[in-house]
mmCIF file of C-alpha atoms in Angstrom:
data_model
loop_
_atom_site.group_PDB
_atom_site.id
_atom_site.type_symbol
_atom_site.label_atom_id
_atom_site.label_comp_id
_atom_site.label_asym_id
_atom_site.label_seq_id
_atom_site.Cartn_x
_atom_site.Cartn_y
_atom_site.Cartn_z
ATOM 1 C CA ALA Q 29 32.898 1.775 9.506
ATOM 2 C CA ALA Q 30 31.052 2.172 6.217
ATOM 3 C CA SER Q 31 29.257 5.449 5.578
ATOM 4 C CA SER Q 32 26.074 6.294 3.716
ATOM 5 C CA GLY Q 33 26.404 5.861 -0.052
ATOM 6 C CA GLN Q 34 28.822 2.929 0.172
ATOM 7 C CA THR Q 35 28.202 -0.709 -0.802
ATOM 8 C CA ILE Q 36 29.752 -3.658 1.015
ATOM 9 C CA PHE Q 37 30.489 -6.564 -1.353
ATOM 10 C CA ILE Q 38 30.452 -9.828 0.583
ATOM 11 C CA ARG Q 39 32.722 -12.748 -0.255
ATOM 12 C CA PRO Q 40 31.282 -16.287 -0.532
ATOM 13 C CA GLY Q 41 30.490 -17.963 2.771
ATOM 14 C CA THR Q 42 27.800 -18.511 5.375
ATOM 15 C CA TYR Q 43 27.712 -15.714 7.924
ATOM 16 C CA THR Q 44 25.861 -16.787 11.065
ATOM 17 C CA GLU Q 45 25.214 -13.482 12.771
ATOM 18 C CA ASN Q 46 22.605 -10.817 13.430
ATOM 19 C CA LEU Q 47 23.186 -7.549 11.584
ATOM 20 C CA THR Q 48 22.007 -4.045 12.370
ATOM 21 C CA LEU Q 49 21.539 -2.383 8.991
ATOM 22 C CA LYS Q 50 22.816 1.165 8.515
ATOM 23 C CA ALA Q 51 20.963 3.767 6.426
ATOM 24 C CA GLY Q 52 22.563 4.244 3.014
ATOM 25 C CA VAL Q 53 24.979 1.322 3.404
ATOM 26 C CA ASN Q 54 24.091 -1.414 0.924
ATOM 27 C CA LEU Q 55 24.974 -5.116 1.006
ATOM 28 C CA ALA Q 56 25.680 -7.021 -2.208
ATOM 29 C CA THR Q 57 27.356 -10.045 -3.734
ATOM 30 C CA TYR Q 58 29.676 -9.913 -6.688
ATOM 31 C CA ASN Q 59 27.822 -10.709 -9.909
ATOM 32 C CA CYS Q 60 29.314 -14.203 -10.180
ATOM 33 C CA ASP Q 61 27.895 -15.136 -6.764
ATOM 34 C CA ALA Q 62 24.468 -13.526 -7.017
ATOM 35 C CA LEU Q 63 22.501 -16.473 -8.454
ATOM 36 C CA ASN Q 64 23.931 -19.520 -6.721
ATOM 37 C CA GLY Q 65 23.587 -18.881 -2.986
ATOM 38 C CA ASN Q 66 27.314 -18.591 -2.376
ATOM 39 C CA VAL Q 67 26.691 -15.778 0.102
ATOM 40 C CA THR Q 68 24.334 -16.631 2.972
ATOM 41 C CA ILE Q 69 23.491 -14.557 6.014
ATOM 42 C CA SER Q 70 21.958 -16.848 8.635
ATOM 43 C CA GLY Q 71 20.396 -14.590 11.232
ATOM 44 C CA THR Q 72 18.319 -11.446 11.517
ATOM 45 C CA CYS Q 73 19.001 -8.251 9.577
ATOM 46 C CA THR Q 74 17.372 -5.437 11.579
ATOM 47 C CA PHE Q 75 16.659 -1.901 10.411
ATOM 48 C CA THR Q 76 15.181 0.724 12.743
ATOM 49 C CA THR Q 77 16.375 4.117 11.489
ATOM 50 C CA ALA Q 78 15.207 6.474 8.744
ATOM 51 C CA GLY Q 79 16.745 5.903 5.330
ATOM 52 C CA THR Q 80 17.163 3.227 2.696
ATOM 53 C CA VAL Q 81 19.164 0.014 2.478
ATOM 54 C CA ASP Q 82 19.538 -2.179 -0.635
ATOM 55 C CA ILE Q 83 20.404 -5.872 -0.269
ATOM 56 C CA SER Q 84 21.289 -7.613 -3.537
ATOM 57 C CA GLY Q 85 21.948 -11.226 -4.541
ATOM 58 C CA ILE Q 86 22.213 -12.593 -0.993
ATOM 59 C CA ARG Q 87 20.588 -15.652 0.553
ATOM 60 C CA LEU Q 88 18.909 -14.466 3.747
ATOM 61 C CA GLN Q 89 18.141 -17.381 6.043
ATOM 62 C CA THR Q 90 16.249 -17.706 9.308
ATOM 63 C CA ASN Q 91 18.135 -18.894 12.354
ATOM 64 C CA SER Q 92 15.186 -19.458 14.730
ATOM 65 C CA ALA Q 93 14.162 -15.811 14.226
ATOM 66 C CA ASN Q 94 13.061 -13.574 11.375
ATOM 67 C CA LEU Q 95 15.583 -13.135 8.577
ATOM 68 C CA LEU Q 96 14.569 -9.464 8.218
ATOM 69 C CA ALA Q 97 13.010 -7.189 10.852
ATOM 70 C CA VAL Q 98 12.030 -3.596 10.023
ATOM 71 C CA THR Q 99 10.906 -2.121 13.320
ATOM 72 C CA GLY Q 100 10.508 1.075 15.322
ATOM 73 C CA SER Q 101 8.878 4.336 14.253
ATOM 74 C CA ALA Q 102 11.173 5.701 11.527
ATOM 75 C CA ALA Q 103 10.707 5.812 7.755
ATOM 76 C CA SER Q 104 12.819 2.706 7.213
ATOM 77 C CA ILE Q 105 13.023 1.390 3.637
ATOM 78 C CA VAL Q 106 14.609 -1.928 2.639
ATOM 79 C CA ASN Q 107 14.922 -3.047 -0.987
ATOM 80 C CA LEU Q 108 15.725 -6.713 -1.632
ATOM 81 C CA LYS Q 109 16.959 -7.384 -5.171
ATOM 82 C CA GLY Q 110 17.522 -10.856 -6.553
ATOM 83 C CA CYS Q 111 17.693 -12.362 -3.061
ATOM 84 C CA TYR Q 112 16.670 -15.815 -1.837
ATOM 85 C CA LEU Q 113 14.634 -15.642 1.369
ATOM 86 C CA ASN Q 114 15.020 -19.031 2.998
ATOM 87 C CA ALA Q 115 12.547 -19.319 5.874
ATOM 88 C CA THR Q 116 13.738 -22.641 7.251
ATOM 89 C CA ASN Q 117 12.402 -22.488 10.808
ATOM 90 C CA ASN Q 118 10.694 -19.131 11.364
ATOM 91 C CA THR Q 119 8.498 -16.638 9.540
ATOM 92 C CA GLY Q 120 10.790 -14.767 7.170
ATOM 93 C CA ILE Q 121 9.974 -11.059 7.481
ATOM 94 C CA SER Q 122 8.719 -9.016 10.423
ATOM 95 C CA PHE Q 123 7.513 -5.572 9.320
ATOM 96 C CA THR Q 124 6.327 -3.477 12.268
ATOM 97 C CA THR Q 125 7.493 0.122 11.786
ATOM 98 C CA SER Q 126 4.670 2.506 12.646
ATOM 99 C CA ASN Q 127 5.772 5.046 10.042
ATOM 100 C CA ALA Q 128 3.528 5.107 6.947
ATOM 101 C CA ALA Q 129 6.576 5.972 4.813
ATOM 102 C CA GLY Q 130 8.287 2.731 5.781
ATOM 103 C CA ALA Q 131 8.569 0.125 3.026
ATOM 104 C CA ILE Q 132 9.925 -3.288 2.121
ATOM 105 C CA THR Q 133 10.213 -4.024 -1.594
ATOM 106 C CA LEU Q 134 11.197 -7.370 -3.094
ATOM 107 C CA TYR Q 135 12.432 -7.326 -6.699
ATOM 108 C CA GLU Q 136 12.824 -10.665 -8.504
ATOM 109 C CA CYS Q 137 13.297 -12.554 -5.265
ATOM 110 C CA GLU Q 138 12.535 -16.168 -4.408
ATOM 111 C CA LEU Q 139 10.992 -17.113 -1.067
ATOM 112 C CA ASP Q 140 10.606 -20.552 0.484
ATOM 113 C CA LEU Q 141 8.915 -21.959 3.579
ATOM 114 C CA GLY Q 142 10.877 -24.913 4.885
ATOM 115 C CA THR Q 143 8.524 -26.163 7.596
ATOM 116 C CA THR Q 144 4.943 -25.891 8.831
ATOM 117 C CA GLY Q 145 3.625 -23.088 11.022
ATOM 118 C CA ILE Q 146 5.581 -20.277 9.365
ATOM 119 C CA ALA Q 147 4.828 -17.661 6.702
ATOM 120 C CA TYR Q 148 6.633 -15.432 4.238
ATOM 121 C CA TRP Q 149 5.937 -12.411 6.425
ATOM 122 C CA SER Q 150 4.028 -10.913 9.316
ATOM 123 C CA SER Q 151 3.202 -7.240 8.792
ATOM 124 C CA SER Q 152 1.604 -4.796 11.214
ATOM 125 C CA SER Q 153 3.290 -1.738 9.724
ATOM 126 C CA ALA Q 154 1.473 1.359 8.508
ATOM 127 C CA GLY Q 155 3.817 1.246 5.523
ATOM 128 C CA THR Q 156 3.921 -0.788 2.316
ATOM 129 C CA LEU Q 157 5.272 -4.245 1.473
ATOM 130 C CA ILE Q 158 5.523 -4.997 -2.256
ATOM 131 C CA CYS Q 159 6.688 -8.000 -4.310
ATOM 132 C CA PHE Q 160 7.678 -7.480 -7.960
ATOM 133 C CA ASN Q 161 8.302 -10.555 -10.150
ATOM 134 C CA CYS Q 162 8.768 -12.857 -7.158
ATOM 135 C CA ILE Q 163 8.271 -16.594 -6.704
ATOM 136 C CA GLY Q 164 7.200 -18.054 -3.372
ATOM 137 C CA THR Q 165 7.656 -21.798 -2.895
ATOM 138 C CA ASN Q 166 6.556 -23.917 0.049
ATOM 139 C CA THR Q 167 8.688 -27.017 0.420
ATOM 140 C CA GLY Q 168 7.637 -27.358 4.068
ATOM 141 C CA ALA Q 169 3.898 -27.491 3.233
ATOM 142 C CA SER Q 170 3.024 -24.632 5.578
ATOM 143 C CA SER Q 171 -0.628 -23.564 5.637
ATOM 144 C CA THR Q 172 0.073 -20.513 7.821
ATOM 145 C CA ALA Q 173 -0.957 -17.271 6.142
ATOM 146 C CA SER Q 174 1.326 -14.322 5.556
ATOM 147 C CA SER Q 175 -0.556 -11.718 7.570
ATOM 148 C CA ASN Q 176 -1.154 -7.996 7.259
ATOM 149 C CA SER Q 177 -2.939 -6.031 9.985
ATOM 150 C CA ALA Q 178 -2.102 -2.486 8.812
ATOM 151 C CA GLY Q 179 -0.834 -0.708 5.727
ATOM 152 C CA ILE Q 180 -0.764 -2.363 2.315
ATOM 153 C CA CYS Q 181 0.787 -5.537 0.947
ATOM 154 C CA THR Q 182 0.830 -5.961 -2.838
ATOM 155 C CA LEU Q 183 1.931 -8.601 -5.344
ATOM 156 C CA PHE Q 184 2.881 -7.684 -8.915
ATOM 157 C CA ASN Q 185 3.638 -10.413 -11.474
ATOM 158 C CA SER Q 186 4.326 -12.890 -8.677
ATOM 159 C CA ASN Q 187 3.437 -16.538 -7.980
ATOM 160 C CA MET Q 188 2.969 -17.662 -4.382
ATOM 161 C CA SER Q 189 2.326 -21.087 -2.840
ATOM 162 C CA SER Q 190 1.025 -20.171 0.601
ATOM 163 C CA PRO Q 191 -2.067 -18.368 1.978
ATOM 164 C CA PHE Q 192 -2.460 -14.673 2.798
ATOM 165 C CA SER Q 193 -4.697 -12.916 5.311
ATOM 166 C CA THR Q 194 -5.666 -9.435 6.458
ATOM 167 C CA SER Q 195 -7.043 -8.148 9.749
ATOM 168 C CA SER Q 196 -7.740 -4.797 11.408
ATOM 169 C CA THR Q 197 -6.956 -2.068 8.821
ATOM 170 C CA GLY Q 198 -4.665 -4.167 6.643
ATOM 171 C CA ASN Q 199 -5.121 -4.430 2.868
ATOM 172 C CA PHE Q 200 -3.810 -7.028 0.421
ATOM 173 C CA ASN Q 201 -3.765 -6.483 -3.341
ATOM 174 C CA SER Q 202 -2.404 -8.309 -6.375
ATOM 175 C CA THR Q 203 -1.960 -7.739 -10.111
ATOM 176 C CA ASN Q 204 -1.031 -10.420 -12.672
ATOM 177 C CA SER Q 205 -0.263 -12.822 -9.847
ATOM 178 C CA SER Q 206 -1.288 -16.274 -8.663
ATOM 179 C CA ILE Q 207 -1.768 -17.774 -5.222
ATOM 180 C CA SER Q 208 -2.012 -21.530 -4.978
ATOM 181 C CA SER Q 209 -2.589 -23.320 -1.686
ATOM 182 C CA GLU Q 210 -3.962 -26.480 -3.310
ATOM 183 C CA ALA Q 211 -1.301 -28.681 -1.753
ATOM 184 C CA GLN Q 212 -2.333 -27.512 1.721
ATOM 185 C CA ASN Q 213 -6.102 -27.433 0.989
ATOM 186 C CA ALA Q 214 -6.122 -23.967 2.535
ATOM 187 C CA THR Q 215 -7.961 -20.747 1.725
ATOM 188 C CA CYS Q 216 -5.784 -18.540 -0.489
ATOM 189 C CA VAL Q 217 -6.965 -15.142 0.761
ATOM 190 C CA THR Q 218 -8.834 -14.379 3.990
ATOM 191 C CA THR Q 219 -9.907 -10.828 4.786
ATOM 192 C CA ALA Q 220 -11.045 -9.592 8.195
ATOM 193 C CA GLY Q 221 -11.240 -6.277 10.022
ATOM 194 C CA THR Q 222 -12.042 -3.014 8.259
ATOM 195 C CA GLY Q 223 -9.704 -3.112 5.273
ATOM 196 C CA ALA Q 224 -11.594 -1.733 2.287
ATOM 197 C CA ALA Q 225 -9.125 -1.920 -0.606
ATOM 198 C CA ASN Q 226 -8.412 -5.579 -1.270
ATOM 199 C CA ASN Q 227 -8.287 -5.637 -5.078
ATOM 200 C CA HIS Q 228 -7.044 -8.459 -7.279
ATOM 201 C CA ILE Q 229 -6.617 -7.932 -11.015
ATOM 202 C CA ASN Q 230 -5.915 -10.695 -13.537
ATOM 203 C CA GLY Q 231 -5.221 -13.166 -10.745
ATOM 204 C CA TYR Q 232 -5.473 -16.905 -10.211
ATOM 205 C CA PHE Q 233 -6.499 -18.445 -6.884
ATOM 206 C CA ALA Q 234 -6.503 -22.212 -6.269
ATOM 207 C CA SER Q 235 -7.252 -23.800 -2.913
ATOM 208 C CA GLY Q 236 -7.952 -27.526 -3.259
ATOM 209 C CA SER Q 237 -10.788 -28.657 -1.002
ATOM 210 C CA ALA Q 238 -11.022 -25.341 0.876
ATOM 211 C CA SER Q 239 -12.863 -22.243 -0.241
ATOM 212 C CA ALA Q 240 -10.423 -20.162 -2.236
ATOM 213 C CA ILE Q 241 -11.422 -16.763 -0.846
ATOM 214 C CA SER Q 242 -13.036 -15.794 2.469
ATOM 215 C CA ILE Q 243 -14.300 -12.221 2.785
ATOM 216 C CA GLY Q 244 -14.896 -11.180 6.383
ATOM 217 C CA ALA Q 245 -17.720 -8.895 7.496
ATOM 218 C CA GLY Q 246 -16.777 -5.246 7.105
ATOM 219 C CA THR Q 247 -14.201 -5.886 4.377
ATOM 220 C CA THR Q 248 -14.471 -5.487 0.612
ATOM 221 C CA LEU Q 249 -12.665 -7.625 -1.935
ATOM 222 C CA GLY Q 250 -12.557 -6.894 -5.653
ATOM 223 C CA LEU Q 251 -11.930 -9.587 -8.279
ATOM 224 C CA TYR Q 252 -11.313 -8.323 -11.792
ATOM 225 C CA ASP Q 253 -10.471 -10.574 -14.771
ATOM 226 C CA SER Q 254 -9.505 -13.275 -12.309
ATOM 227 C CA SER Q 255 -9.936 -17.032 -12.011
ATOM 228 C CA VAL Q 256 -10.920 -18.829 -8.808
ATOM 229 C CA SER Q 257 -10.450 -22.609 -8.576
ATOM 230 C CA SER Q 258 -11.794 -24.647 -5.668
ATOM 231 C CA GLN Q 259 -13.178 -28.135 -5.095
ATOM 232 C CA ASN Q 260 -15.302 -26.731 -2.281
ATOM 233 C CA THR Q 261 -19.005 -26.160 -2.836
ATOM 234 C CA ASN Q 262 -18.439 -22.461 -2.183
ATOM 235 C CA ALA Q 263 -15.342 -21.119 -3.890
ATOM 236 C CA VAL Q 264 -15.932 -17.715 -2.277
ATOM 237 C CA THR Q 265 -17.371 -17.405 1.222
ATOM 238 C CA GLY Q 266 -17.889 -14.791 3.928
ATOM 239 C CA ALA Q 267 -20.190 -11.963 5.000
ATOM 240 C CA GLY Q 268 -18.189 -9.135 3.439
ATOM 241 C CA THR Q 269 -18.623 -7.394 0.085
ATOM 242 C CA LEU Q 270 -17.485 -8.945 -3.206
ATOM 243 C CA LEU Q 271 -16.954 -6.747 -6.250
ATOM 244 C CA TYR Q 272 -16.246 -8.583 -9.507
ATOM 245 C CA GLN Q 273 -15.990 -8.043 -13.204
#
């Protein structure tokens, strides 16, 4: 019944249900509940129409499916602010809208992988997925990469504990961020396909016994003012192009 421009404040509790998000209708906790996980949505929040939805202070949790799915062909924009993305048993985010104006933005969110074989996200959208000031933990020791096969995924001032990969036309960038997959002995960043704008500025990459970065043929990866840590003989591998400074 809510209309565009309204915000629904959710009382404490665990809500096991799948929600269809509505353009302009925002979901939020009261301030006193925003930091302690008192409000949990266990299920999939799906957005398929043009417009913007803000979700603030809520624990979004997988229930054997993605916790957020942005799909279809519209310019769908979802902003997550101060949320906890708890991927307990499935990859957290599915971003597939074909519209280049589509976007998912995470502001000061925490993400966790609770088991193996899952990732923070799977993106094949022509749009943009961005993390600002986020922390990604990996209590389930998953070595599965968060993947991007189109559009752009970017980290700003974020620290992640799981690998990332690109394919097809996807691009992955980072600024003032770290990716550590030491505990999984997995490659931090793997590029493949034709993506040409994989730039990492002031970053830190640590991979344990695996090569930290793998640059696939046809892709270009730029490392600027960055540190790469690996116990492997070759910290950076691949047949692609490496730019560094």
